[in-house]
PDB file of C-alpha atoms in Angstrom:
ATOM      1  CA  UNK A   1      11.923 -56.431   8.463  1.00  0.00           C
ATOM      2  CA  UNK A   2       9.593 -54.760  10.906  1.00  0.00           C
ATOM      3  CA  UNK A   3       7.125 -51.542   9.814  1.00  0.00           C
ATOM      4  CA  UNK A   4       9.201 -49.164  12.009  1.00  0.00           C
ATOM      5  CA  UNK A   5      12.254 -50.281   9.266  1.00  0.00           C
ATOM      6  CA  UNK A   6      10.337 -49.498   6.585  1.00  0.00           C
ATOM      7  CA  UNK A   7      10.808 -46.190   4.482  1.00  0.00           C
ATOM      8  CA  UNK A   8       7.015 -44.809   3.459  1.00  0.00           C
ATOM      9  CA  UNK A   9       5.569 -42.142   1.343  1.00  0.00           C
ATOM     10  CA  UNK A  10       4.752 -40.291   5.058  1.00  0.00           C
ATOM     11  CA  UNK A  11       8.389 -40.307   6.177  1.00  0.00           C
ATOM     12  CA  UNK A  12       8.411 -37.551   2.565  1.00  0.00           C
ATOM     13  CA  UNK A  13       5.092 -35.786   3.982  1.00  0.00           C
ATOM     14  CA  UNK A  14       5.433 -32.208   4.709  1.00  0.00           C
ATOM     15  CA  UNK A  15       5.901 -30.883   8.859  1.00  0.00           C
ATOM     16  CA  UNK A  16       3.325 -28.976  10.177  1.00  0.00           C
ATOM     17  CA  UNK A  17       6.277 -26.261  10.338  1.00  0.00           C
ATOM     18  CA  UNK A  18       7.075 -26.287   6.953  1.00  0.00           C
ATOM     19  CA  UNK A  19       2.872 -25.921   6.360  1.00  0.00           C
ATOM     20  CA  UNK A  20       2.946 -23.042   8.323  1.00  0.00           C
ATOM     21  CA  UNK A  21       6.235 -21.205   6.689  1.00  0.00           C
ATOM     22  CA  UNK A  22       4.461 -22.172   3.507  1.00  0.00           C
ATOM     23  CA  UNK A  23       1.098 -20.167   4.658  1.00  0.00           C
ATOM     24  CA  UNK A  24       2.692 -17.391   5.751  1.00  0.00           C
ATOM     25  CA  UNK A  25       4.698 -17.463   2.204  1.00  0.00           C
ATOM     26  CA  UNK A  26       1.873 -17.485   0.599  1.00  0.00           C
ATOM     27  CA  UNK A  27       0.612 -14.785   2.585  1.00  0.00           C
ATOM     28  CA  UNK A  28       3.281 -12.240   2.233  1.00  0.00           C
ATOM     29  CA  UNK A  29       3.065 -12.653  -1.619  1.00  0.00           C
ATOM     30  CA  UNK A  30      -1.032 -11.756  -1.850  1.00  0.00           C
ATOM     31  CA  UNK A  31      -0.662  -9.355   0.451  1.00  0.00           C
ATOM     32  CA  UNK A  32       2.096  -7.787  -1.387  1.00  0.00           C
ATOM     33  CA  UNK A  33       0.404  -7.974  -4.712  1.00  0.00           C
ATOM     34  CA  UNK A  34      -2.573  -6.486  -2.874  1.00  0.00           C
ATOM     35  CA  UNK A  35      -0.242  -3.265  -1.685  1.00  0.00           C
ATOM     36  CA  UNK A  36       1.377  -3.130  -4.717  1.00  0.00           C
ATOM     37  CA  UNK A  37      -2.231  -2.627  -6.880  1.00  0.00           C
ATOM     38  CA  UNK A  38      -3.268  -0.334  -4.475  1.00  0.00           C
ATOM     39  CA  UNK A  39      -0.323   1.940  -4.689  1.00  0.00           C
ATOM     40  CA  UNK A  40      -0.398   1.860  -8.016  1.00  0.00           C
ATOM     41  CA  UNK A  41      -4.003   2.242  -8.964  1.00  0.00           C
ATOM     42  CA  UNK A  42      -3.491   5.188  -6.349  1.00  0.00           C
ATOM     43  CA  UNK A  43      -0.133   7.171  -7.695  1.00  0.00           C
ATOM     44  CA  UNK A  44      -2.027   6.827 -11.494  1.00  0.00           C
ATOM     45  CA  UNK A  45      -5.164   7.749 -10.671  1.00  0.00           C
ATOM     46  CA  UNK A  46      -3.596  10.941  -8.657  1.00  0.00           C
ATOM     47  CA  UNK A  47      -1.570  11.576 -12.018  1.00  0.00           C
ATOM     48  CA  UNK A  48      -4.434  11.005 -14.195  1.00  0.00           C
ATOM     49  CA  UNK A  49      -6.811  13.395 -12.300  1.00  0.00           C
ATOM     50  CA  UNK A  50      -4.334  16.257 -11.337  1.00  0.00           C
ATOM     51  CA  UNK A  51      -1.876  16.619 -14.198  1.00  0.00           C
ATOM     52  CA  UNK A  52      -4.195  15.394 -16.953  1.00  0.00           C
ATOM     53  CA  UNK A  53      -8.086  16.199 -16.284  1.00  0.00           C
ATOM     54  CA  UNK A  54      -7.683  19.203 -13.820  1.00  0.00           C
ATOM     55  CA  UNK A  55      -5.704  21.541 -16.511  1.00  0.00           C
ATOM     56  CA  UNK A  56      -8.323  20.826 -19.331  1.00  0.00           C
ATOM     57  CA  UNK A  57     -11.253  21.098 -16.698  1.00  0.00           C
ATOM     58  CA  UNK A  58     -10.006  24.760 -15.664  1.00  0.00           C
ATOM     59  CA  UNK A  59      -8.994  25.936 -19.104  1.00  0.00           C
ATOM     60  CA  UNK A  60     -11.996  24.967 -21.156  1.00  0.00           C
ATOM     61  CA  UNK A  61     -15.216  24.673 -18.960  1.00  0.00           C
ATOM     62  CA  UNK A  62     -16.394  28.357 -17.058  1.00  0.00           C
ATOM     63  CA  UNK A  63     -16.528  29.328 -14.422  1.00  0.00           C
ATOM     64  CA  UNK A  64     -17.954  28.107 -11.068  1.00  0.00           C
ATOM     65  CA  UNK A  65     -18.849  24.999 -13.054  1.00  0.00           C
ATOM     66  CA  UNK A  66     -15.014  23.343 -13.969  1.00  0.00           C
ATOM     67  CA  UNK A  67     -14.601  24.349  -9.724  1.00  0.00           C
ATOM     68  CA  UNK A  68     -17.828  22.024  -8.848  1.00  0.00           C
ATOM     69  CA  UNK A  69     -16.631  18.849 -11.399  1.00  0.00           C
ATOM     70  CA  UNK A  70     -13.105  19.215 -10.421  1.00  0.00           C
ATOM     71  CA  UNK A  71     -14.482  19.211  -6.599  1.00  0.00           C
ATOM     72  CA  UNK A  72     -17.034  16.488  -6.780  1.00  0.00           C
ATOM     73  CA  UNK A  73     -14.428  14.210  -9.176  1.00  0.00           C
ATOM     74  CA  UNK A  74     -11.884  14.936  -6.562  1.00  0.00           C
ATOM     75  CA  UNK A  75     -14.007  13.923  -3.462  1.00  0.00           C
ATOM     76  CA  UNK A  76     -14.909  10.671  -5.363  1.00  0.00           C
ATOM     77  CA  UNK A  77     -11.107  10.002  -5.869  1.00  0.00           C
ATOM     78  CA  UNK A  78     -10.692  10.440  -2.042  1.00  0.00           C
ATOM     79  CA  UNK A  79     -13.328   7.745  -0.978  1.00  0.00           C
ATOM     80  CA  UNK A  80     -11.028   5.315  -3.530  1.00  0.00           C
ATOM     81  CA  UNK A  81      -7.759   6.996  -2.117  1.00  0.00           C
ATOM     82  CA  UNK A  82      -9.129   6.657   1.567  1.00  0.00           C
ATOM     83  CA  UNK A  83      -9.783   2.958   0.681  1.00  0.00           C
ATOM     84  CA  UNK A  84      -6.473   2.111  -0.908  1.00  0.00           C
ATOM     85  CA  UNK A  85      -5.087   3.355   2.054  1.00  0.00           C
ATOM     86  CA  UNK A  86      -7.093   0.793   4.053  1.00  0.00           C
ATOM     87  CA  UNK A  87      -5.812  -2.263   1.657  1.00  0.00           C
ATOM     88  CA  UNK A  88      -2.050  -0.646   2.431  1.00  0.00           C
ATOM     89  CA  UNK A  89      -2.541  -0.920   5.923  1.00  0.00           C
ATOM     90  CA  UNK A  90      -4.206  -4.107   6.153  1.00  0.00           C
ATOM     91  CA  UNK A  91      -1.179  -5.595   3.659  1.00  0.00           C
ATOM     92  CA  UNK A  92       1.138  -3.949   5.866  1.00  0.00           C
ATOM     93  CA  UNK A  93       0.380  -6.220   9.508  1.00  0.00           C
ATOM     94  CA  UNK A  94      -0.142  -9.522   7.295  1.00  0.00           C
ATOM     95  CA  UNK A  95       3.111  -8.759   5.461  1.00  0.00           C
ATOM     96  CA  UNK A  96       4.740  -8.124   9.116  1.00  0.00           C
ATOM     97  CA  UNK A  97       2.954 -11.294  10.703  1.00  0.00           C
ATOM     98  CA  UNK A  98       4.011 -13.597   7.752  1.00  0.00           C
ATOM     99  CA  UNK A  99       7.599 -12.359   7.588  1.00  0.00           C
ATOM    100  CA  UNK A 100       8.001 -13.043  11.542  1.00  0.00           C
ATOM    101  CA  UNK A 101      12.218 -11.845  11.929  1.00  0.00           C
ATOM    102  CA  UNK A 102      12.579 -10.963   8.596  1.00  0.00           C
ATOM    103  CA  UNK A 103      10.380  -7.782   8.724  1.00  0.00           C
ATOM    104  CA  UNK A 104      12.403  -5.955  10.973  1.00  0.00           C
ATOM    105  CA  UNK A 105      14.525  -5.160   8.321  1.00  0.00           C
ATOM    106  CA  UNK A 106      15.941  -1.616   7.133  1.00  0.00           C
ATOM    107  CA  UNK A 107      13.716  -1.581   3.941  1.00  0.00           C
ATOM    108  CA  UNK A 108      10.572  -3.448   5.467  1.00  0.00           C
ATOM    109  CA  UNK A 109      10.721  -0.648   8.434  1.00  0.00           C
ATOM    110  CA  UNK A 110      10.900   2.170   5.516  1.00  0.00           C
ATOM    111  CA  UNK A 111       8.321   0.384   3.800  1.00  0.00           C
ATOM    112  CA  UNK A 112       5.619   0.163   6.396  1.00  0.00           C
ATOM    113  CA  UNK A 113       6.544   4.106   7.378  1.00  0.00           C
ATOM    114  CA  UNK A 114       6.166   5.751   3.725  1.00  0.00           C
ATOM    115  CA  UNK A 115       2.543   3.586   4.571  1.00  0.00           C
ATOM    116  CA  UNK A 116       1.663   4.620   7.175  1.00  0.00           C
ATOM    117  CA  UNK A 117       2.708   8.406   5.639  1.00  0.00           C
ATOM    118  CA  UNK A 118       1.151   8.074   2.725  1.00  0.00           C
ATOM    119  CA  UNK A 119      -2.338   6.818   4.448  1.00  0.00           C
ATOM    120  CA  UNK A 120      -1.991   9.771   6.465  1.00  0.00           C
ATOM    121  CA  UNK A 121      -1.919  12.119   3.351  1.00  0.00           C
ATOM    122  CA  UNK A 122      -5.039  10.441   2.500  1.00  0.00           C
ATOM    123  CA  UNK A 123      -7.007  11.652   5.181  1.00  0.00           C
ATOM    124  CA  UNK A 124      -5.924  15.195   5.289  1.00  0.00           C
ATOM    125  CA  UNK A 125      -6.555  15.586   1.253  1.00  0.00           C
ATOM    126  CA  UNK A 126      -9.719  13.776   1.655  1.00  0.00           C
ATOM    127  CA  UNK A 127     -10.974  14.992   5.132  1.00  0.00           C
ATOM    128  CA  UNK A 128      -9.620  18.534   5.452  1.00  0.00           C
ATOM    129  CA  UNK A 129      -8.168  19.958   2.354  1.00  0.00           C
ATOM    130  CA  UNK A 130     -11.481  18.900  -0.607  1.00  0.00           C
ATOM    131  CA  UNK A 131     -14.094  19.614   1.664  1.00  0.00           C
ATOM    132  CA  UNK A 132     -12.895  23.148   1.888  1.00  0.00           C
ATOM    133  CA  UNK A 133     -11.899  23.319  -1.618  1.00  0.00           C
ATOM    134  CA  UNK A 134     -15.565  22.418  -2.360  1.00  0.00           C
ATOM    135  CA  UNK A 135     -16.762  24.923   0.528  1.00  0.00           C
ATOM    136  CA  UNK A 136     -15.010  27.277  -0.914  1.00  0.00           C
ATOM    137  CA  UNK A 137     -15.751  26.893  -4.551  1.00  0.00           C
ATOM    138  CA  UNK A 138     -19.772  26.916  -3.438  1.00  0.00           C
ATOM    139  CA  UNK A 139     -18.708  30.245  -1.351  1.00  0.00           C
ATOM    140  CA  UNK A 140     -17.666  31.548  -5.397  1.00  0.00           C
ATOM    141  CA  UNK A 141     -14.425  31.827  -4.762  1.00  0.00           C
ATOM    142  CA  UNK A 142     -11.893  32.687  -7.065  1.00  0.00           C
ATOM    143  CA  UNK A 143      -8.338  31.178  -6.835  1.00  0.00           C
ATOM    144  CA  UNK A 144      -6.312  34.892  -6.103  1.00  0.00           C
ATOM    145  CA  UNK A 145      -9.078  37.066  -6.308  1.00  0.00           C
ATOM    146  CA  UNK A 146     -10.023  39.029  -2.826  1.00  0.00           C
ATOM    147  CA  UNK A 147      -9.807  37.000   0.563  1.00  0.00           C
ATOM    148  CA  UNK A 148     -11.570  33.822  -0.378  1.00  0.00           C
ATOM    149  CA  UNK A 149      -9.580  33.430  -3.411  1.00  0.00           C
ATOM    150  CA  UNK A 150      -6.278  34.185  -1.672  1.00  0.00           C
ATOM    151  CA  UNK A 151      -7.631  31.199   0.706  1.00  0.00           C
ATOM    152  CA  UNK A 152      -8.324  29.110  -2.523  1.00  0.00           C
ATOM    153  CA  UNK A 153      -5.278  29.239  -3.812  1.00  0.00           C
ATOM    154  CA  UNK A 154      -3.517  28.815  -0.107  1.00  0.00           C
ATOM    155  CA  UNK A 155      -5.478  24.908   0.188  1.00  0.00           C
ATOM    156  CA  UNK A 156      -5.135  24.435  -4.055  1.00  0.00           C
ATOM    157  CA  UNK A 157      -1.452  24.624  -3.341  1.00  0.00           C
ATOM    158  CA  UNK A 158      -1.483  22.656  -0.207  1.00  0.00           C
ATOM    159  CA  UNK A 159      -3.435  19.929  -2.070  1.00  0.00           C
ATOM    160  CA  UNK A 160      -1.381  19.780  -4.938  1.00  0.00           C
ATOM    161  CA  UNK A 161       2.056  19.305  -2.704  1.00  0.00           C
ATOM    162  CA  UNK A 162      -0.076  16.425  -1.030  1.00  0.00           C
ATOM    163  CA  UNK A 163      -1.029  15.124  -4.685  1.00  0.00           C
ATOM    164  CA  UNK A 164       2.417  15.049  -5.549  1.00  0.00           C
ATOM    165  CA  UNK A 165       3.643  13.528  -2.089  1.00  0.00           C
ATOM    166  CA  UNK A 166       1.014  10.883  -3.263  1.00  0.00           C
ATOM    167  CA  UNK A 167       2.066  10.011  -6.337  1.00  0.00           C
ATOM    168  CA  UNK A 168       6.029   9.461  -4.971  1.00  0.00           C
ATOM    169  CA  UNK A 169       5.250   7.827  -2.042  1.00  0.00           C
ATOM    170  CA  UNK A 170       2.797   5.601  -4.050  1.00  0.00           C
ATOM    171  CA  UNK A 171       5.198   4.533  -6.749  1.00  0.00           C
ATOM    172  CA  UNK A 172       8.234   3.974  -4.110  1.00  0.00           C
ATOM    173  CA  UNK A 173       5.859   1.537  -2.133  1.00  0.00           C
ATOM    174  CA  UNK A 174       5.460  -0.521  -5.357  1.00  0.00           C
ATOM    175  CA  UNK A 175       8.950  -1.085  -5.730  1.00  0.00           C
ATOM    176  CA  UNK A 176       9.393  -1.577  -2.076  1.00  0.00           C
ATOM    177  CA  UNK A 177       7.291  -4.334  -2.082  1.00  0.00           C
ATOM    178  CA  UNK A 178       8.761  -5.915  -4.903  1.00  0.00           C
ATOM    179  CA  UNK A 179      11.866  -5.581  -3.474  1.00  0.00           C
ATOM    180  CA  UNK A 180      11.089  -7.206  -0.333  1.00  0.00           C
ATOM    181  CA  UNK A 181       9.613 -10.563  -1.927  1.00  0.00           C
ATOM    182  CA  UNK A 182      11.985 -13.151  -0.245  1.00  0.00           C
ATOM    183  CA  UNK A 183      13.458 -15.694  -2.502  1.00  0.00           C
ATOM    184  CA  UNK A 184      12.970 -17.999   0.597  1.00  0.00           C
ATOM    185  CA  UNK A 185      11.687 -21.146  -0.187  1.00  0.00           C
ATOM    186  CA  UNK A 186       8.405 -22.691   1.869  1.00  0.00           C
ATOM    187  CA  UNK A 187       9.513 -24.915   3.454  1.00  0.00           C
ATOM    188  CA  UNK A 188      12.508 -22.878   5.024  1.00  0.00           C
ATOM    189  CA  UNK A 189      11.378 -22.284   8.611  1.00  0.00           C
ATOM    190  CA  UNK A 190      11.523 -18.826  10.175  1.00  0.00           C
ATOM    191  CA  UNK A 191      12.052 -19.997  13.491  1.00  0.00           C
ATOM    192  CA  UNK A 192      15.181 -21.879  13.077  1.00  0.00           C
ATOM    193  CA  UNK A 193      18.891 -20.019  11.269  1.00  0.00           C
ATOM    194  CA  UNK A 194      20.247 -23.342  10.253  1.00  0.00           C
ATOM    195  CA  UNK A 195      18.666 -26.540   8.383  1.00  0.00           C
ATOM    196  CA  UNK A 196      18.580 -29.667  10.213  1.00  0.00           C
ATOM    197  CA  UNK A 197      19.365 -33.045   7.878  1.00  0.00           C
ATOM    198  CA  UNK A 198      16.497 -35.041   8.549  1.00  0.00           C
ATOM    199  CA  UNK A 199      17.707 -38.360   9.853  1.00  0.00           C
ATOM    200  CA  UNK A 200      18.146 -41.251   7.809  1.00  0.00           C
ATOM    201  CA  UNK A 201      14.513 -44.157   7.852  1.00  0.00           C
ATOM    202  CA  UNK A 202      14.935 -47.232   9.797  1.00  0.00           C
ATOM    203  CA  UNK A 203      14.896 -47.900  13.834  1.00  0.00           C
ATOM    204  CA  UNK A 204      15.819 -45.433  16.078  1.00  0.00           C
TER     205      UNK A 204
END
């Protein structure tokens, strides 16, 4: 019997194309668990600083000084908001690269919008609606007391319907990108809709 006959531990070796769909599996599960952190560490956060801190802030500390904390622990929140929205993002195109056909489907399309949405809430709260909150705040205003404090409460109410936005859109991403783990196995190849039996060792 000749080598060519002969059945060997390579002929049970891997394809580059199964390799590759097992990269970009592994890729579309870090990324994922990267997006799903982010959202989450987001959505609480939001909930921790707006419906737990900001009530007790307002109700026990005077006057201009709970405006200033809740404004500077605000703007810090943005910087971490503004980069969760950059992990999002960036887990959003690997997800999309490693899922090749498979991400152009109905939830994987909603999933990269609400995104894409929710990053955009991230730079109006932290690039338009805090720094005049904090402007504001500096200028003594006094949410619905004379024009400034009409103005206060005008961006107080737009922030808080962004916070909120935040906190929904962040907790549906998590479960989106649970739910759009495949259960595909590595080595099943994107490229190709049916399996090919590999043929049998021995001469050709």
């Amino acid at each position: 019997m000749n080598d060519e006959a002969q059945f060997s531990e390579a002929d049970l070796a891997p394809s580059p194309e199964e390799r590759a769909a097992s990269r970009r599996h592994l890729i579309d599960r870090v990324a994922a668990s990267a997006a799903a952190l982010a959202a989450g560490a987001w959505a609480g956060g939001m909930v921790a600083l707006g419906a737990c801190a900001a009530p007790f802030v307002f109700r026990l500390a005077p006057a201009p000084f709970s405006g200033d904390a809740m404004s500077a622990a605000f703007a810090r929140f943005d910087q971490l908001a503004l980069g969760a929205a950059v992990i999002l993002l960036g887990a959003e195109v690997a997800r999309t690269w490693a899922a090749g056909r498979r991400g152009a489907s109905g939830a994987a399309r909603v999933r990269r919008a609400l995104a894409m949405v929710m990053a955009g809430c991230a730079a109006y709260v932290g690039l338009v609606l805090t720094p005049r909150i904090t402007e504001l705040h500096r200028e003594g205003a006094r949410r619905g007391e004379g024009a400034l404090g009409v103005e206060l409460e005008r961006v107080h109410r737009h922030a808080e319907l962004a916070g909120r936005a935040e906190v929904f859109l962040g907790a549906t991403l998590v479960v989106l990108h649970v739910f759009t783990l495949g259960a595909r196995r590595p080595e099943d190849d994107d490229e190709d809709d049916e399996a090919v039996a590999p043929l049998p060792p021995g001469p050709r």
